[in-house]
Coordinates of C-alpha atoms in Angstrom, one line a residue:
M21 CA 1.7 56.7 -51.5
S22 CA 4.3 57.8 -49.0
S23 CA 7.0 55.4 -47.9
S24 CA 5.9 55.9 -44.3
S25 CA 2.4 54.7 -45.1
V26 CA 3.8 51.6 -46.9
N27 CA 6.0 50.8 -44.0
K28 CA 3.1 51.2 -41.6
R29 CA 1.0 48.9 -43.7
D30 CA 3.8 46.3 -43.9
E31 CA 4.2 46.6 -40.1
I32 CA 0.6 45.9 -39.6
H33 CA 0.8 43.0 -42.0
L34 CA 3.8 41.6 -40.2
Q35 CA 2.2 42.0 -36.9
S36 CA -0.8 40.1 -38.2
N37 CA 1.3 37.3 -39.5
N38 CA 3.3 37.1 -36.2
R39 CA 0.0 36.9 -34.3
L40 CA -1.2 34.1 -36.5
V41 CA 2.1 32.2 -36.1
R42 CA 2.0 32.6 -32.3
E43 CA -1.6 31.5 -32.2
S44 CA -0.8 28.5 -34.3
L45 CA 2.1 27.6 -32.0
I46 CA -0.1 28.0 -29.0
Y47 CA -2.8 25.8 -30.5
H48 CA -0.3 23.2 -31.6
R49 CA 1.5 23.1 -28.3
K50 CA -1.6 22.9 -26.2
D51 CA -3.9 20.8 -28.3
L52 CA -1.8 18.7 -30.7
V53 CA 1.9 18.1 -29.9
R54 CA 4.1 16.1 -32.3
A55 CA 5.6 13.1 -30.6
N56 CA 7.1 9.7 -31.2
I57 CA 7.3 6.4 -29.2
T58 CA 10.6 5.1 -30.4
S59 CA 12.0 5.1 -26.9
D60 CA 11.6 2.0 -24.7
E61 CA 11.1 4.3 -21.7
G62 CA 8.5 6.7 -22.7
I63 CA 7.0 9.2 -25.2
S64 CA 9.2 11.9 -26.7
L65 CA 7.5 15.3 -27.3
L66 CA 9.0 16.9 -30.4
D67 CA 7.4 20.4 -30.1
Q68 CA 8.5 21.1 -26.5
Q69 CA 11.5 22.9 -25.2
F70 CA 13.3 21.0 -22.4
D71 CA 14.8 22.8 -19.5
S72 CA 17.6 20.6 -18.1
S73 CA 17.0 21.9 -14.6
D74 CA 13.5 20.5 -14.6
N75 CA 12.7 17.2 -12.9
S76 CA 10.0 16.1 -15.4
N77 CA 12.1 13.1 -16.6
D78 CA 11.9 11.5 -13.2
T79 CA 9.2 9.0 -12.7
L80 CA 6.4 9.7 -10.1
I81 CA 7.1 6.4 -8.4
D82 CA 10.0 8.2 -6.6
Y83 CA 7.9 11.1 -5.3
V84 CA 5.8 11.5 -2.2
Y85 CA 3.7 14.7 -2.3
N86 CA 0.5 16.0 -0.9
C87 CA -2.5 16.3 -3.2
C88 CA -3.9 15.8 -6.7
K89 CA -5.0 18.5 -9.1
L90 CA -6.4 18.0 -12.6
T91 CA -5.1 20.2 -15.3
D92 CA -5.4 20.1 -19.1
T93 CA -2.2 22.0 -19.8
T94 CA 1.3 20.7 -20.8
P95 CA 4.3 22.5 -19.2
A96 CA 6.3 24.2 -21.9
N97 CA 9.6 22.6 -20.7
L98 CA 8.4 19.0 -20.8
D99 CA 9.9 16.9 -23.6
F100 CA 9.4 13.4 -22.4
I101 CA 6.6 11.4 -20.6
P102 CA 7.9 8.3 -19.0
Y103 CA 5.7 5.3 -19.5
K104 CA 5.6 4.8 -15.7
N105 CA 3.8 8.2 -15.4
V106 CA 1.1 7.3 -17.9
L107 CA -2.3 6.6 -16.5
N108 CA -4.4 6.3 -19.6
V109 CA -4.3 6.5 -23.4
E110 CA -7.2 7.2 -25.7
V111 CA -7.0 7.0 -29.5
L112 CA -8.8 9.9 -31.2
P113 CA -10.1 10.2 -34.8
N114 CA -7.6 11.7 -37.2
E115 CA -9.4 14.9 -38.2
S116 CA -7.2 15.4 -41.3
D117 CA -8.6 12.3 -43.0
E118 CA -12.3 12.0 -43.2
G119 CA -13.7 8.5 -43.0
E120 CA -10.5 7.1 -41.5
S121 CA -11.1 4.5 -38.8
E122 CA -10.1 5.4 -35.2
D123 CA -7.9 2.3 -35.1
S124 CA -5.6 3.6 -37.8
S125 CA -5.4 7.1 -36.3
N126 CA -2.1 8.4 -35.1
I127 CA -3.8 11.0 -32.8
I128 CA -3.9 10.0 -29.1
E129 CA -4.7 11.7 -25.8
V130 CA -2.4 10.8 -23.0
T131 CA -3.3 11.2 -19.3
Y132 CA -0.2 11.2 -17.1
A133 CA 1.0 12.1 -13.7
L134 CA 3.5 15.0 -13.5
P135 CA 6.0 15.2 -10.6
P136 CA 5.7 18.4 -8.7
D137 CA 8.5 21.0 -8.8
N138 CA 9.1 20.6 -5.0
A139 CA 7.7 18.9 -2.0
N140 CA 5.3 21.8 -1.2
H141 CA 3.4 21.4 -4.5
D142 CA 0.6 19.1 -5.2
L143 CA 0.7 16.0 -7.4
K144 CA -0.7 16.9 -10.8
I145 CA -2.5 15.0 -13.4
S146 CA -2.2 16.3 -17.0
K147 CA -3.7 15.5 -20.4
V148 CA -2.1 16.2 -23.7
K149 CA -3.1 15.4 -27.3
L150 CA -0.3 13.9 -29.4
E151 CA 0.2 13.4 -33.1
L152 CA 2.6 10.4 -33.4
E153 CA 5.2 11.0 -36.1
N154 CA 6.5 7.5 -36.7
Q155 CA 3.2 6.3 -38.0
P156 CA 4.5 3.6 -40.4
E157 CA 6.2 1.9 -37.4
L158 CA 3.3 2.3 -35.0
P159 CA 1.8 -0.9 -33.5
T160 CA -1.7 -1.8 -34.6
N161 CA -3.2 -0.9 -31.2
I162 CA -1.4 2.2 -30.1
S163 CA -3.3 2.5 -26.8
Q164 CA -2.7 -1.1 -25.8
F165 CA 0.9 -0.8 -26.7
I166 CA 1.6 2.2 -24.5
L167 CA -0.6 1.0 -21.6
S168 CA 1.2 -2.4 -21.6
K169 CA 4.5 -0.5 -21.1
S170 CA 2.9 1.8 -18.5
Y171 CA 1.3 -1.0 -16.5
K172 CA 3.9 -3.8 -16.5
N173 CA 1.8 -5.4 -13.8
N174 CA -0.9 -6.1 -16.4
L175 CA -3.5 -4.4 -14.2
I176 CA -4.9 -2.1 -17.0
R177 CA -8.2 -0.4 -16.2
P178 CA -9.0 -2.9 -13.4
K179 CA -12.4 -3.4 -11.9
I180 CA -12.2 -1.9 -8.4
L181 CA -14.5 -2.2 -5.4
V182 CA -13.9 0.7 -3.1
L183 CA -14.9 0.1 0.5
I184 CA -14.9 3.2 2.6
N185 CA -15.4 3.6 6.3
P186 CA -17.0 7.1 6.4
H187 CA -16.0 7.5 10.0
G188 CA -12.3 6.7 9.4
G189 CA -9.6 9.3 9.6
Q190 CA -11.4 11.2 12.3
G191 CA -14.4 11.5 10.0
N192 CA -12.4 12.7 7.0
A193 CA -12.4 9.5 4.9
K194 CA -15.1 10.5 2.4
S195 CA -13.5 13.9 1.8
I196 CA -10.0 12.3 1.3
Y197 CA -11.5 9.8 -1.2
K198 CA -13.4 12.5 -3.1
H199 CA -10.6 15.0 -3.5
K200 CA -7.4 13.0 -3.4
I201 CA -8.1 9.3 -4.4
M202 CA -11.0 9.4 -6.8
P203 CA -9.4 11.8 -9.3
V204 CA -6.5 9.5 -9.7
L205 CA -8.7 6.4 -10.2
Q206 CA -10.8 8.3 -12.7
A207 CA -7.7 9.5 -14.6
A208 CA -6.7 5.9 -15.0
D209 CA -10.2 5.0 -16.3
V210 CA -10.7 2.2 -13.8
K211 CA -14.1 0.8 -13.3
I212 CA -15.2 1.8 -9.8
T213 CA -17.9 0.4 -7.5
Y214 CA -18.3 2.4 -4.4
I215 CA -19.7 1.2 -1.1
E216 CA -19.7 2.9 2.3
T217 CA -19.7 0.5 5.3
K218 CA -22.6 1.1 7.7
Y219 CA -21.5 -0.7 10.8
H220 CA -18.7 -2.8 12.4
G221 CA -18.5 -6.1 10.5
H222 CA -20.2 -4.8 7.4
A223 CA -17.1 -5.2 5.2
T224 CA -16.9 -8.8 6.4
E225 CA -20.4 -9.5 5.2
I226 CA -19.7 -7.8 1.8
A227 CA -16.6 -9.9 1.3
R228 CA -18.3 -13.1 2.3
D229 CA -21.2 -12.6 -0.2
L230 CA -19.2 -11.0 -3.0
D231 CA -19.4 -12.0 -6.6
I232 CA -15.7 -12.4 -7.0
N233 CA -15.8 -12.4 -10.8
S234 CA -17.0 -8.7 -10.8
Y235 CA -13.7 -7.3 -9.3
D236 CA -10.0 -7.4 -9.7
I237 CA -9.1 -5.3 -6.6
I238 CA -10.7 -4.4 -3.3
V239 CA -9.5 -1.0 -2.2
C240 CA -10.1 -0.3 1.4
C241 CA -10.3 3.4 1.9
S242 CA -9.9 3.2 5.7
G243 CA -7.6 2.4 8.5
D244 CA -6.5 -1.2 9.1
G245 CA -9.9 -2.4 10.3
I246 CA -11.6 -2.7 6.9
P247 CA -8.8 -4.9 5.4
H248 CA -9.0 -7.1 8.5
E249 CA -12.8 -7.5 7.9
V250 CA -12.4 -8.2 4.2
I251 CA -9.9 -10.9 4.7
N252 CA -12.0 -12.6 7.3
G253 CA -15.1 -12.2 5.1
F254 CA -13.2 -14.2 2.5
F255 CA -12.4 -16.8 5.1
L256 CA -16.1 -17.2 5.9
R257 CA -17.0 -18.2 2.4
P258 CA -17.9 -21.9 1.8
D259 CA -14.5 -22.6 0.3
K260 CA -12.7 -20.6 3.1
G261 CA -12.0 -18.0 0.5
L262 CA -9.9 -20.2 -1.8
Q263 CA -11.3 -18.6 -5.0
A264 CA -11.4 -15.1 -3.6
F265 CA -7.8 -15.2 -2.4
N266 CA -6.7 -16.4 -5.8
K267 CA -8.8 -13.9 -7.8
I268 CA -8.9 -10.6 -5.9
A269 CA -6.1 -8.4 -4.7
V270 CA -6.8 -6.6 -1.4
T271 CA -5.1 -3.3 -0.7
Q272 CA -5.5 -0.1 1.4
L273 CA -5.4 3.6 0.7
P274 CA -4.8 5.8 3.7
C275 CA -8.1 7.2 5.1
G276 CA -7.8 6.1 8.7
S277 CA -5.8 6.5 11.9
G278 CA -3.9 3.3 11.3
N279 CA -2.5 2.8 7.8
A280 CA 0.0 0.1 8.2
L281 CA -0.9 -1.8 5.1
T282 CA -0.5 1.2 2.7
L283 CA 2.7 2.3 4.4
S284 CA 4.2 -1.1 4.1
T285 CA 3.1 -1.7 0.5
H286 CA 2.9 1.7 -1.1
G287 CA 5.4 3.6 1.1
T288 CA 3.4 6.7 1.8
S289 CA 0.5 8.0 3.8
N290 CA -0.3 10.5 1.1
P291 CA -3.6 9.4 -0.5
S292 CA -3.1 10.6 -4.0
V293 CA 0.5 9.3 -4.3
S294 CA -0.5 5.9 -2.7
T295 CA -3.3 5.7 -5.2
F296 CA -0.9 6.2 -8.1
R297 CA 1.5 3.6 -6.6
M298 CA -1.3 1.2 -6.1
L299 CA -2.2 1.4 -9.7
K300 CA 1.4 0.7 -10.8
A301 CA 2.0 -2.1 -8.2
H302 CA 2.5 -5.7 -8.9
K303 CA 0.3 -8.5 -7.6
A304 CA 2.2 -10.6 -5.0
K305 CA 1.4 -13.2 -2.5
L306 CA 1.4 -12.3 1.2
D307 CA 1.4 -14.6 4.2
L308 CA -1.5 -14.4 6.6
M309 CA -1.8 -15.6 10.3
A310 CA -4.5 -17.7 11.8
V311 CA -5.5 -16.7 15.3
T312 CA -7.4 -19.3 17.3
Q313 CA -9.1 -18.8 20.7
G314 CA -11.4 -21.1 22.7
T315 CA -11.9 -24.9 22.5
G316 CA -14.7 -27.2 21.5
N317 CA -17.8 -25.5 20.3
K318 CA -16.4 -22.2 21.5
K319 CA -13.4 -22.4 19.3
T320 CA -13.0 -19.5 16.8
T321 CA -10.3 -18.8 14.2
K322 CA -9.8 -15.5 12.5
L323 CA -7.2 -14.3 10.1
S324 CA -4.7 -11.6 10.8
F325 CA -2.7 -9.7 8.1
L326 CA -0.8 -7.3 10.3
S327 CA 0.0 -8.1 13.9
Q328 CA -1.0 -9.4 17.3
C329 CA 0.1 -7.7 20.5
Y330 CA -0.1 -8.2 24.2
G331 CA 1.2 -5.9 26.9
I332 CA 2.1 -2.2 26.7
I333 CA 1.4 -1.8 23.0
A334 CA -2.0 -3.4 23.2
D335 CA -3.1 -1.4 26.3
S336 CA -1.8 1.8 24.8
D337 CA -3.7 1.3 21.6
I338 CA -7.0 -0.3 22.5
G339 CA -7.0 1.1 26.0
T340 CA -6.9 4.7 24.8
E341 CA -9.9 4.5 22.4
H342 CA -11.7 7.0 24.6
L343 CA -9.0 9.5 23.7
R344 CA -9.3 9.0 19.9
W345 CA -10.2 12.6 19.5
L346 CA -6.6 13.5 20.5
G347 CA -5.3 11.8 17.3
P348 CA -2.1 9.8 17.3
V349 CA -0.9 11.5 20.5
R350 CA -3.3 9.3 22.5
F351 CA -1.0 6.3 21.8
E352 CA 2.1 8.1 22.9
I353 CA 0.3 9.1 26.1
G354 CA -0.6 5.5 26.8
I355 CA 2.9 4.3 26.1
A356 CA 4.4 6.9 28.5
Q357 CA 2.0 5.9 31.3
K358 CA 2.8 2.2 31.0
V359 CA 6.5 2.6 30.6
F360 CA 7.0 5.0 33.5
G361 CA 4.5 3.0 35.6
G362 CA 6.7 -0.1 35.2
A363 CA 3.9 -2.1 33.7
K364 CA 4.4 -5.9 33.2
Y365 CA 2.2 -8.6 31.8
P366 CA 3.1 -12.1 33.0
C367 CA 2.2 -14.9 30.7
E368 CA 3.2 -18.3 29.4
L369 CA 4.7 -18.2 25.9
Y370 CA 5.4 -21.2 23.6
V371 CA 6.9 -20.8 20.2
K372 CA 7.8 -22.9 17.2
E373 CA 10.9 -21.1 15.9
K374 CA 12.1 -20.8 12.3
I375 CA 15.1 -18.6 12.9
S376 CA 16.3 -17.4 16.3
N377 CA 19.7 -16.0 15.6
K378 CA 19.8 -12.3 14.6
S379 CA 22.6 -12.7 12.1
E380 CA 20.8 -15.6 10.5
I381 CA 17.7 -13.4 10.2
L382 CA 19.7 -10.9 8.2
N383 CA 21.0 -13.6 6.0
H384 CA 17.5 -14.9 5.5
V385 CA 16.3 -11.5 4.5
N386 CA 19.1 -11.0 2.0
D387 CA 18.5 -14.5 0.5
Y388 CA 14.8 -13.7 0.1
L389 CA 15.4 -10.4 -1.6
T390 CA 18.0 -11.8 -3.9
N391 CA 15.8 -14.6 -5.1
S392 CA 12.5 -12.8 -5.3
N393 CA 11.2 -11.8 -8.7
S394 CA 8.1 -9.6 -9.2
N395 CA 7.7 -11.1 -12.7
D396 CA 7.2 -14.6 -11.5
S397 CA 3.7 -16.0 -11.9
L398 CA 1.7 -16.2 -8.7
P399 CA 1.3 -19.6 -7.1
S400 CA -2.3 -20.6 -6.5
V401 CA -3.7 -20.9 -3.0
T402 CA -4.8 -24.5 -2.2
E403 CA -6.8 -26.0 0.6
E404 CA -3.5 -27.0 2.2
N405 CA -2.6 -23.3 2.5
L406 CA -5.7 -22.6 4.5
T407 CA -5.6 -25.7 6.7
I408 CA -5.1 -25.0 10.5
S409 CA -2.7 -27.6 11.6
G410 CA -1.8 -26.6 15.2
P411 CA -2.9 -28.4 18.4
E412 CA -6.1 -27.5 20.2
L413 CA -5.6 -24.9 22.9
D414 CA -6.4 -27.4 25.7
E415 CA -3.7 -29.8 24.3
P416 CA 0.0 -29.8 25.1
V417 CA 2.2 -28.1 22.5
P418 CA 4.2 -30.4 20.2
D419 CA 7.8 -31.4 21.2
D420 CA 9.3 -29.1 18.5
W421 CA 7.8 -26.0 20.3
K422 CA 9.9 -24.1 22.8
R423 CA 8.8 -22.5 26.1
I424 CA 10.2 -19.0 26.6
P425 CA 12.0 -18.9 30.0
D426 CA 10.0 -17.7 33.0
D427 CA 12.5 -14.9 33.8
I428 CA 11.3 -13.2 30.6
T429 CA 7.6 -14.1 30.5
H430 CA 6.9 -13.4 34.2
N431 CA 8.3 -9.9 33.5
L432 CA 7.1 -9.4 29.9
N433 CA 6.0 -5.9 29.0
I434 CA 5.8 -6.1 25.2
L435 CA 4.9 -9.0 22.9
Y436 CA 4.4 -7.9 19.4
V437 CA 4.2 -10.2 16.4
G438 CA 3.8 -9.0 12.8
K439 CA 3.9 -9.5 9.1
M440 CA 4.2 -5.9 7.9
P441 CA 7.3 -3.8 8.5
Y442 CA 5.5 -0.5 9.3
V443 CA 2.8 -0.3 11.9
S444 CA 2.6 3.5 11.6
A445 CA 4.5 6.2 9.6
D446 CA 7.0 6.6 12.4
A447 CA 7.3 2.9 13.5
Q448 CA 9.3 0.3 11.7
F449 CA 8.5 -2.3 14.3
F450 CA 9.2 -5.3 12.0
P451 CA 11.9 -4.1 9.6
A452 CA 12.9 -7.7 8.8
A453 CA 9.3 -8.7 7.9
L454 CA 8.9 -10.2 4.4
P455 CA 5.8 -10.6 2.2
S456 CA 5.9 -14.4 1.9
D457 CA 8.8 -16.0 3.7
G458 CA 6.5 -18.3 5.7
A459 CA 7.3 -16.8 9.1
M460 CA 6.2 -14.2 11.6
D461 CA 8.5 -11.7 13.2
M462 CA 8.2 -11.8 17.0
I463 CA 9.5 -8.9 19.3
V464 CA 9.6 -9.4 23.1
T465 CA 10.9 -7.1 25.8
D466 CA 10.7 -7.4 29.5
S467 CA 10.8 -5.3 32.7
N468 CA 14.2 -6.6 33.6
N469 CA 15.3 -3.6 31.6
S470 CA 15.4 -0.2 33.2
I471 CA 12.7 2.4 32.3
W472 CA 15.4 4.4 30.4
K473 CA 16.5 1.3 28.5
L474 CA 12.9 0.5 27.4
T475 CA 12.5 4.1 26.4
S476 CA 15.6 4.1 24.2
I477 CA 14.3 0.8 22.6
L478 CA 11.0 2.4 21.8
L479 CA 12.6 5.5 20.4
A480 CA 14.7 3.4 18.1
V481 CA 11.6 1.9 16.6
E482 CA 11.2 4.9 14.3
K483 CA 14.2 3.9 12.3
G484 CA 13.9 0.2 12.9
D485 CA 17.1 0.0 14.9
H486 CA 15.6 -1.5 18.0
I487 CA 16.0 -5.1 16.7
E488 CA 19.8 -4.6 17.0
D489 CA 19.6 -4.1 20.7
E490 CA 20.7 -7.1 22.7
K491 CA 17.8 -6.6 25.2
V492 CA 15.3 -7.0 22.4
H493 CA 14.3 -10.7 21.7
H494 CA 13.7 -10.9 17.9
V495 CA 12.9 -14.3 16.3
K496 CA 11.1 -15.5 13.3
V497 CA 8.4 -18.1 14.3
L498 CA 6.0 -20.5 12.5
S499 CA 3.5 -20.8 15.4
Y500 CA 3.1 -19.6 19.0
R501 CA 0.8 -19.8 22.0
L502 CA 0.3 -17.1 24.6
I503 CA -1.5 -17.7 27.9
P504 CA -2.1 -14.5 29.9
N505 CA -1.4 -14.8 33.7
I506 CA -3.1 -11.6 34.8
R507 CA -6.0 -12.0 37.2
D508 CA -8.0 -8.9 36.2
G509 CA -8.2 -9.2 32.4
S510 CA -10.9 -6.6 32.3
K511 CA -8.3 -3.8 32.4
H512 CA -6.0 -5.2 29.7
Y513 CA -6.3 -6.0 26.1
I514 CA -5.2 -8.3 23.3
S515 CA -5.0 -6.5 19.9
I516 CA -5.2 -8.3 16.6
D517 CA -4.7 -6.0 13.6
G518 CA -5.7 -3.2 15.9
E519 CA -9.0 -4.9 16.8
D520 CA -9.9 -5.7 20.4
F521 CA -10.0 -9.5 21.0
P522 CA -11.1 -11.4 24.1
F523 CA -8.5 -11.3 26.8
E524 CA -7.8 -15.1 26.9
P525 CA -5.3 -17.6 25.6
F526 CA -4.7 -17.5 21.9
Q527 CA -2.6 -19.5 19.4
V528 CA -1.3 -18.3 16.1
E529 CA 0.2 -20.1 13.0
I530 CA 1.4 -18.9 9.7
L531 CA -0.6 -19.4 6.5
P532 CA 1.9 -19.1 3.7
G533 CA 1.1 -17.1 0.6
V534 CA -2.7 -16.9 1.1
L535 CA -3.4 -13.2 0.5
T536 CA -3.0 -11.5 -2.9
G537 CA -1.7 -8.0 -2.3
L538 CA -0.2 -5.2 -4.4
L539 CA 3.5 -4.4 -3.9
Q540 CA 6.1 -2.2 -5.5
D541 CA 8.4 -4.5 -7.5
G542 CA 7.0 -7.4 -5.6
N543 CA 8.4 -6.5 -2.1
F544 CA 7.5 -4.4 0.9
V545 CA 8.9 -0.9 0.9
E546 CA 12.4 -0.3 2.1
T547 CA 13.3 -0.6 5.8
S548 CA 16.4 -0.3 7.9
V549 CA 17.1 -4.0 7.2
T550 CA 16.2 -4.3 3.5
K551 CA 17.8 -1.0 2.2

């Protein structure tokens, strides 16, 4: 046999071996990656090459991107999966040992979120099968061990009731849920009950009649209207929602035109990223506000989680509903019309102040943030928390209330009171608002300011700098009463959480720590005041 034929045969043999090695590596990398869990921060992948320029070590909690795609591949340059990125863990049978119980297996499948390469890429969810190397040191329940580190909020595979307003988000809510929210929930293996609301007030009825033991979280895939209805549905229960407020967290994922709750708690209007952040959030107590109108047998009290407004903001919001097809620009058009028209809204305004000095408000915020701890156990809501203690609307206000001077209220153009820092993606209207400080933030401006001054104040709202302006009255209050002094109320509006309320006197008081919400590290997202 010639040497050339031997060399050729050897070459074929080597090529065959090389192909087998490559196939083995590809199979091993894609379907079974060696790993260990010795780190306190995540899972180390031993078979992966790490590219130091990659951002894979960063946790997704720091990213805000646009979509969610499922993939079953593992990037070749990933060598570490942070626990914060893990969505689910399943223990698989160890195929090498027949008859071995799944509990003792060191083979797991990890579902995790992978940060995109840049802001133009979609959020990705990946799965990888791992063979854990440090088996003698492994905890008895590997899945529970990893998930407990991944979900430090203890909300592992929660039971979720999804309430979706199919008409929200200019009719796109169902599509947003299906393509951006549901894949993330399914990846986390949560238990989902899905209900579409059929009419205005339907979510209130659902919350009123709900079996609260069946759910851990109510997720409102909507604008701010469905959370408002859910909270008031709880309040209509025989115990005024006492058990529901203690048992169930209420949150929002952005599927509507107004997404203040998700912006303030999850820090993004991106549906898939906000879903991820919701799953990783901590339960926390939030203050609510009780809004009372009417007297005697016509007296009604409803709960507010977001805001109340009277004046330019209310008229520009509720008063432009007929222009909803224009999207957010309708609100800007309404604002411009009122500002340049010199609109003013005379009223009587009485307040029970908590903090009136702006520097003291900043100190209050700093003290709150310094002393807050997301690991603290949640206080239980009691009947006292839900008791309305203010005077009747036809009674004089107590002596410790203050009447705002007539030179302000006779020329008032904006009264805005809130408990959430963000009212829209480009409006930090209440940057000093805190989850449960037992106070509401009140913002008042008047037409004694020039048009250009008011315009500059409103432009500063985007960054939350407006509260620093000396022409802006900013106080933290415990209660207040507003009496409109406009003859033709049919052309004007009072907005509560973005909902149209009767144009008549109303009174509001704080209800401390009633609502259970979901927050990042136990606080609202960062604002100009809290950063």
